Coordinates of C-alpha atoms in Angstrom, one line a residue:
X1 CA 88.5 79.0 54.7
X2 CA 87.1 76.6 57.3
X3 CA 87.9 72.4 56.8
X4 CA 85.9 69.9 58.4
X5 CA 86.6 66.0 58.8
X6 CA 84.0 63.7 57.3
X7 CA 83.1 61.3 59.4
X8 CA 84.1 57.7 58.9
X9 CA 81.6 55.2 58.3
X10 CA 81.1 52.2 60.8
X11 CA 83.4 49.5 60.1
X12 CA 85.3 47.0 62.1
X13 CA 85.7 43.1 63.0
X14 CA 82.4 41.6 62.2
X15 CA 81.7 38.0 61.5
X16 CA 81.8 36.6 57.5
X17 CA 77.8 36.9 57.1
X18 CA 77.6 40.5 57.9
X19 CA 80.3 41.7 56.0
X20 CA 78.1 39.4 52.9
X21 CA 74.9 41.6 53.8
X22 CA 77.1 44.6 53.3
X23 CA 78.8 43.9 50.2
X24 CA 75.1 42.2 48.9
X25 CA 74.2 46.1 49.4
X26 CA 76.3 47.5 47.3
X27 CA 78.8 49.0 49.4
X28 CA 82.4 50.0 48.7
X29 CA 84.4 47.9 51.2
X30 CA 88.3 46.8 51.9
X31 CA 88.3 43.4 53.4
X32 CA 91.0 41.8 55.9
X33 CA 90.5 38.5 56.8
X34 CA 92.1 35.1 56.8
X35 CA 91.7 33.6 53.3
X36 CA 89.2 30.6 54.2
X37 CA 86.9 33.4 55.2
X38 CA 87.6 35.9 52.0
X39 CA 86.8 33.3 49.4
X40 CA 83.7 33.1 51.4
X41 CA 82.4 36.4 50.3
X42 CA 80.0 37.1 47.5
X43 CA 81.3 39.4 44.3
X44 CA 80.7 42.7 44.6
X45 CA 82.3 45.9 45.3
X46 CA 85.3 45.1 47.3
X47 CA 89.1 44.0 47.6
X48 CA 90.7 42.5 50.3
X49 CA 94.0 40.9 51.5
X50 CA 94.8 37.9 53.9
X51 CA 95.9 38.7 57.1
X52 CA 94.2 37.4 60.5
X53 CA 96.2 40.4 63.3
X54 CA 94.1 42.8 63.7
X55 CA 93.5 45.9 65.8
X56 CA 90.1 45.9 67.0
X57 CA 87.5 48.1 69.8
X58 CA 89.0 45.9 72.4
X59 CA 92.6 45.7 71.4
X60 CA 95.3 44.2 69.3
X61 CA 93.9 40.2 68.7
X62 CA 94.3 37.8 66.5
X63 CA 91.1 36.1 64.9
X64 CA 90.5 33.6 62.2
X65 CA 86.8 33.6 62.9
X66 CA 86.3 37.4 61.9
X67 CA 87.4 39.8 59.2
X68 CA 87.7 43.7 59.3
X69 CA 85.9 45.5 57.3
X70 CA 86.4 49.3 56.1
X71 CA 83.7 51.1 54.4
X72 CA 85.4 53.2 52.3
X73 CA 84.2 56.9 52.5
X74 CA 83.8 60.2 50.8
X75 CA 83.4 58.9 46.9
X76 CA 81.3 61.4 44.1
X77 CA 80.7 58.3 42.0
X78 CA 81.7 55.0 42.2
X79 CA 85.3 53.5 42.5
X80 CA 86.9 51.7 40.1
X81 CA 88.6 48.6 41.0
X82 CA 91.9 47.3 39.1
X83 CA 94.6 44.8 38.9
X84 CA 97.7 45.5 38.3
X85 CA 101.1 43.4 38.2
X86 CA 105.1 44.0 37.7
X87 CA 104.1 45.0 33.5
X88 CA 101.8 48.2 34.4
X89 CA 102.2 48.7 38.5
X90 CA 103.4 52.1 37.7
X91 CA 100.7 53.3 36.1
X92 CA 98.5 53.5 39.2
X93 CA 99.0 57.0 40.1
X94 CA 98.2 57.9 36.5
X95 CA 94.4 55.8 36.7
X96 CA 94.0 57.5 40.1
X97 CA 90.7 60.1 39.7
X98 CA 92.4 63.8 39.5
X99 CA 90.6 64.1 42.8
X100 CA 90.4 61.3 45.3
X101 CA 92.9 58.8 46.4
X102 CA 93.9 54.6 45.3
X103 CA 93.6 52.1 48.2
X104 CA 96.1 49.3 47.2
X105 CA 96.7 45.9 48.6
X106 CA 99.8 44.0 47.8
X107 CA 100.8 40.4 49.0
X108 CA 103.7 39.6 50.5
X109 CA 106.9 38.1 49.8
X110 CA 105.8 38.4 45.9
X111 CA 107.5 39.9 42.5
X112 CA 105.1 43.1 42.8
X113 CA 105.5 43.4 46.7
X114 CA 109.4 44.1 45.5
X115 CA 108.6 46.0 42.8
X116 CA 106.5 48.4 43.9
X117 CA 109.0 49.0 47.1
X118 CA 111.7 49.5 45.1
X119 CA 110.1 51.8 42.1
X120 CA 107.3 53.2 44.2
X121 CA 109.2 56.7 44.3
X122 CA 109.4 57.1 40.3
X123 CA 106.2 56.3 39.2
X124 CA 104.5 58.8 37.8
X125 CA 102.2 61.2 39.7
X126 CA 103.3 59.3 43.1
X127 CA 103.1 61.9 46.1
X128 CA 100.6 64.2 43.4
X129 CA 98.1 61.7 43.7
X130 CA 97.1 60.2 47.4
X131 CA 97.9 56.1 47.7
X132 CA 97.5 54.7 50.7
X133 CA 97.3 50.9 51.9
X134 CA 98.9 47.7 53.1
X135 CA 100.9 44.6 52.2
X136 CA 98.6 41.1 52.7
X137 CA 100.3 38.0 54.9
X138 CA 99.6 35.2 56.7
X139 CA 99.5 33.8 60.3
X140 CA 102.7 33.6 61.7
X141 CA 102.6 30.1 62.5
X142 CA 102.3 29.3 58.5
X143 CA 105.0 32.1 57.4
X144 CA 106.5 28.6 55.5
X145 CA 103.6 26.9 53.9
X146 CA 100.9 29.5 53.2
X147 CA 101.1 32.1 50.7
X148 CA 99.5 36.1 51.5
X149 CA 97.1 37.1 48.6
X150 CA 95.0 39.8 47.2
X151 CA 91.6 39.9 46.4
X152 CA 89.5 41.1 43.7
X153 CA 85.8 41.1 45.2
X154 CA 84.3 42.6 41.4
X155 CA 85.7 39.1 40.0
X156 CA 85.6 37.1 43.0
X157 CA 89.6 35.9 42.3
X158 CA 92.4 35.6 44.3
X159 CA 96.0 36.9 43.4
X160 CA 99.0 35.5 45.0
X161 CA 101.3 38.4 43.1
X162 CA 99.4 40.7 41.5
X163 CA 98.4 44.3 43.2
X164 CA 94.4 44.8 43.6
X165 CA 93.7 49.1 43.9
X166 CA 90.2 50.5 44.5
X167 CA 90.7 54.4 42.8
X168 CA 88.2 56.6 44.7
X169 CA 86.9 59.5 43.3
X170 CA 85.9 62.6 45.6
X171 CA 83.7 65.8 45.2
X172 CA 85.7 69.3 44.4
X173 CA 85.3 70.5 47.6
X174 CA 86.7 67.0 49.4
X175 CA 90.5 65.9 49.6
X176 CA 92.1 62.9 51.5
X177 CA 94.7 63.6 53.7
X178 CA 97.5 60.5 54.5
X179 CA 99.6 60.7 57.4
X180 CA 102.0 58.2 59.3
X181 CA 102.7 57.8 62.9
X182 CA 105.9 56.8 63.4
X183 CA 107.4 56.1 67.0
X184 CA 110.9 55.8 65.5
X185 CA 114.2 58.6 65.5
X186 CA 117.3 58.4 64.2
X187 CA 119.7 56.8 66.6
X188 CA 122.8 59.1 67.5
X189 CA 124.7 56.2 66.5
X190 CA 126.7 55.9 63.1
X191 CA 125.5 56.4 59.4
X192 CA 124.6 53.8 57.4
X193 CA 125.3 53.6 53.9
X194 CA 124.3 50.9 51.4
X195 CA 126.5 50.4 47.8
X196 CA 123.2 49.3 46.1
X197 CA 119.2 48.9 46.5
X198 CA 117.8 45.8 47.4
X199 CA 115.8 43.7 50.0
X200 CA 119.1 42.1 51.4
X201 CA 122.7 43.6 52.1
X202 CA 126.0 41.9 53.3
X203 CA 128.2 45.4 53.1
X204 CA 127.7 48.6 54.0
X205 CA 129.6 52.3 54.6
X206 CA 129.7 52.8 58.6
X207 CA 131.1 56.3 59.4
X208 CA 132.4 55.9 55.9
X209 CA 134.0 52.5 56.4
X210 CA 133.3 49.5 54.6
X211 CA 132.1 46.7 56.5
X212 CA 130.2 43.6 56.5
X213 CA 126.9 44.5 57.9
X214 CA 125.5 41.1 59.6
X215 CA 129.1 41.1 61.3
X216 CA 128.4 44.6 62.7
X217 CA 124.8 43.9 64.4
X218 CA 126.2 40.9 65.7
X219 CA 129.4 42.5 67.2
X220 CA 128.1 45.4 68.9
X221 CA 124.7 43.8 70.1
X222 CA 122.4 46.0 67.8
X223 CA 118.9 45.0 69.2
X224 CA 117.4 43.9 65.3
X225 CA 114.1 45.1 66.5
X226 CA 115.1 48.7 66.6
X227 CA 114.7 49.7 62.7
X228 CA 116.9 51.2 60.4
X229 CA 115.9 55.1 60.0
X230 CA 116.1 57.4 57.3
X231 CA 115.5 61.1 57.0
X232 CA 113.3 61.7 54.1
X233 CA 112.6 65.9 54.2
X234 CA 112.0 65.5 57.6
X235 CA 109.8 62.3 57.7
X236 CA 111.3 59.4 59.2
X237 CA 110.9 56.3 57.6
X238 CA 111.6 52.8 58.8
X239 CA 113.3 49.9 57.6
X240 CA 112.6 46.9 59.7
X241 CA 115.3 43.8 59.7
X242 CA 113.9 40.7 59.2
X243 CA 117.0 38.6 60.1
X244 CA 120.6 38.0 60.2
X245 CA 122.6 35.2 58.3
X246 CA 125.9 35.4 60.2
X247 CA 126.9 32.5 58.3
X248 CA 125.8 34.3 55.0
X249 CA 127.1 37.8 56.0
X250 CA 123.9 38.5 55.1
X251 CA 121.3 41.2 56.4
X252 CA 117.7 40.5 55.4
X253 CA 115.2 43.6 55.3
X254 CA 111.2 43.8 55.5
X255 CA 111.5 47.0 53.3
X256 CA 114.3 47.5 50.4
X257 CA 117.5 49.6 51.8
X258 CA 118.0 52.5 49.1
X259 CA 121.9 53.4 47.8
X260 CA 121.4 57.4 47.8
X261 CA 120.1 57.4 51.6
X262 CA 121.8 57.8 55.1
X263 CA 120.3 55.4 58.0
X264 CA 120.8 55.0 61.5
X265 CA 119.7 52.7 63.9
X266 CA 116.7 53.4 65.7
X267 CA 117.0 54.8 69.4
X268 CA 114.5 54.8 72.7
X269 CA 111.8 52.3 73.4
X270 CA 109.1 50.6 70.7
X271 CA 105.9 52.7 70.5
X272 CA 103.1 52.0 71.9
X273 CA 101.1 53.8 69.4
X274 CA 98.5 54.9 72.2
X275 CA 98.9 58.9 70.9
X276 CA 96.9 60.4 68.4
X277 CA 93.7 61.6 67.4
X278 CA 92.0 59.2 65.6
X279 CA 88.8 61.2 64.9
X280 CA 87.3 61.0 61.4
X281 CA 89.6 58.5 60.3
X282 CA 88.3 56.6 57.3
X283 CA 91.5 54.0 56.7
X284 CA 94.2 53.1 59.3
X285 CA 96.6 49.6 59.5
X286 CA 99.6 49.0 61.3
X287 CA 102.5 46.6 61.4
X288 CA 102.9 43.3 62.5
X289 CA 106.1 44.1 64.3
X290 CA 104.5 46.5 66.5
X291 CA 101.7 43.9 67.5
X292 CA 104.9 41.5 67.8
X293 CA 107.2 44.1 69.7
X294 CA 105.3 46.2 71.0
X295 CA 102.8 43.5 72.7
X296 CA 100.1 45.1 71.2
X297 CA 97.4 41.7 71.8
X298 CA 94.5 43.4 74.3
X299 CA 96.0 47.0 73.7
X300 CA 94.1 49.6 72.2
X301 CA 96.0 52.3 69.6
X302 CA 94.4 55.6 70.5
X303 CA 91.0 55.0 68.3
X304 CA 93.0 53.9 65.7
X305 CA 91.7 50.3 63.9
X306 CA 92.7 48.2 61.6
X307 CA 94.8 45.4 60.2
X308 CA 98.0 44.7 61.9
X309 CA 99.8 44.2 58.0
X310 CA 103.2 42.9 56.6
X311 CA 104.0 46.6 55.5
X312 CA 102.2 49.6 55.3
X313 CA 101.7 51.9 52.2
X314 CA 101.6 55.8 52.5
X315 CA 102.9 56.4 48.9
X316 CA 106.2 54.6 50.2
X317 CA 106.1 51.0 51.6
X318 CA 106.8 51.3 55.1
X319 CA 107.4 49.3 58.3
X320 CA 106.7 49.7 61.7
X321 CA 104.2 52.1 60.6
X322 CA 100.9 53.4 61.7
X323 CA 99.5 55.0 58.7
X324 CA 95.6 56.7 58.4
X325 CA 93.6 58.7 55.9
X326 CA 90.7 61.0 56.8
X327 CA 88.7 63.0 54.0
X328 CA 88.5 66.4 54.7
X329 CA 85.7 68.8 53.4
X330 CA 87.3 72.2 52.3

């Protein structure tokens, strides 16, 4: 049996009024955009999140004049859009079409940004049904007095912690495929245990001892922009570090830690994300650290484009992430 990629429909960073003429057309669309520019918008079929980072035809930039817009492709009948918050987030999977995929926004820093990374894993019909997506922020010059939010294009409303999901139906002989790019290994370095699940730790097992895990990056000169790496069946998925309270004993985390996994540092050089096929891709957003760390301003990814997000959702959340979707025709 042959498969064939769909191809993606035309997209990209495009001033305020053209993405208007689009949605005034009646198009499916996932807006990025700062949020001056997203309130701007007319209703219609669309969600977005605030974030100004993008990566664009000409490279990683940063724009507060432009938002990116993704067509969404491949649906037999029109998406649904929902909200949903911390009472019913895990009953996305079940809303999800039997066939299609759920493209979900969540902002950052919020009650259901923390939910869904913790419980993400249980809900039911996760990893049966595709979710893909990306966690909404802000400029990083405003990290202490703005606040990331979602937004519902069918209602024109903003959500500052609630999670908006487009569920996109596809024809029987279509399927979405969700993949991650992932530049990160396991470090040869020692294991990493955590004694619960959380956003935050101050101790943790290392090689099986217990010690205070701020006072361990410090002491041996752990570069913090290196993630944290687990082995999940053979995928490895990051765990980025936000920061280190030395006075706390504290270890902050951009992704929750979880108490039944093993982690080790990251080893080797930050990726540069230039690898990869990005043909037929429909959906694709990367992290913020890798624009940060990897100087990623005026660099292309492969043909990869997209928002430059506060986490990255392939099922999981993840960081330090490149994560895409193409449809596939069976």
């Amino acid at each position: 049996m042959s498969e064939s990629v769909i191809e993606a429909l035309p997209g990209g960073l495009m001033d305020v009024a053209a993405a208007a003429d689009l949605i005034k057309k009646g198009e499916f669309l996932v807006v990025a955009g700062d949020a001056e520019l997203l309130a701007k918008l007319p209703k219609g079929n669309w969600i977005g999140g605030t974030i100004p980072y993008f990566m664009g035809p000409r490279g990683g930039e940063c724009s507060r004049k432009q938002v990116f817009v993704t067509r969404v492709g491949g649906p037999a009948e029109a998406p649904t859009i929902k909200i949903y918050d911390v009472t019913n987030l895990d009953q996305i999977c079940l809303d999800a079409p039997d066939n299609g995929y759920s493209l979900i926004i969540l902002p950052a820093f919020s009650a259901v940004h923390a939910h869904y990374a913790r419980n993400a894993p249980g809900f039911e019909d996760m990893f049966v049904k595709p979710v893909i997506g990306w966690v909404s922020g802000v400029h990083l010059d405003h990290l202490a007095d703005a606040v990331p939010q979602v937004f519902d294009g069918s209602r024109g409303e903003a959500e500052t912690d609630a999670a908006v999901v487009m569920h996109v139906p596809l024809p029987p002989t279509c399927y979405a495929q969700v993949d991650i790019i992932n530049g990160m290994q396991q470090g040869s370095g020692p294991t990493i245990r955590f004694p619960s699940t959380g956003f935050s730790a101050t101790t943790a097992k290392i090689d099986g001892v217990d010690q205070n895990f701020a006072e361990y990056l410090v002491k041996n000169r752990v570069d913090t922009k290196l993630p944290l790496v687990a082995d999940y069946c053979g995928a490895m998925i990051n765990v980025s570090i936000k920061g280190v309270d030395e006075k706390e004993g504290r270890v902050d985390f951009y992704a929750p830690v979880f108490a039944d996994s093993e982690y080790r540092v990251a080893e080797g050089t930050l990726p540069a994300f230039s690898q990869g096929d990005g043909a037929g891709t429909t959906f694709s957003c990367n992290c913020i650290l890798n624009y940060l760390y990897g100087e990623l301003e005026g660099k292309r990814t492969a043909d990869f484009t997209g928002p430059m997000t506060f986490g990255e959702i392939a099922y999981l959340l993840l960081n330090q992430t490149l994560v895409h979707m193409r449809i596939v025709r069976s």
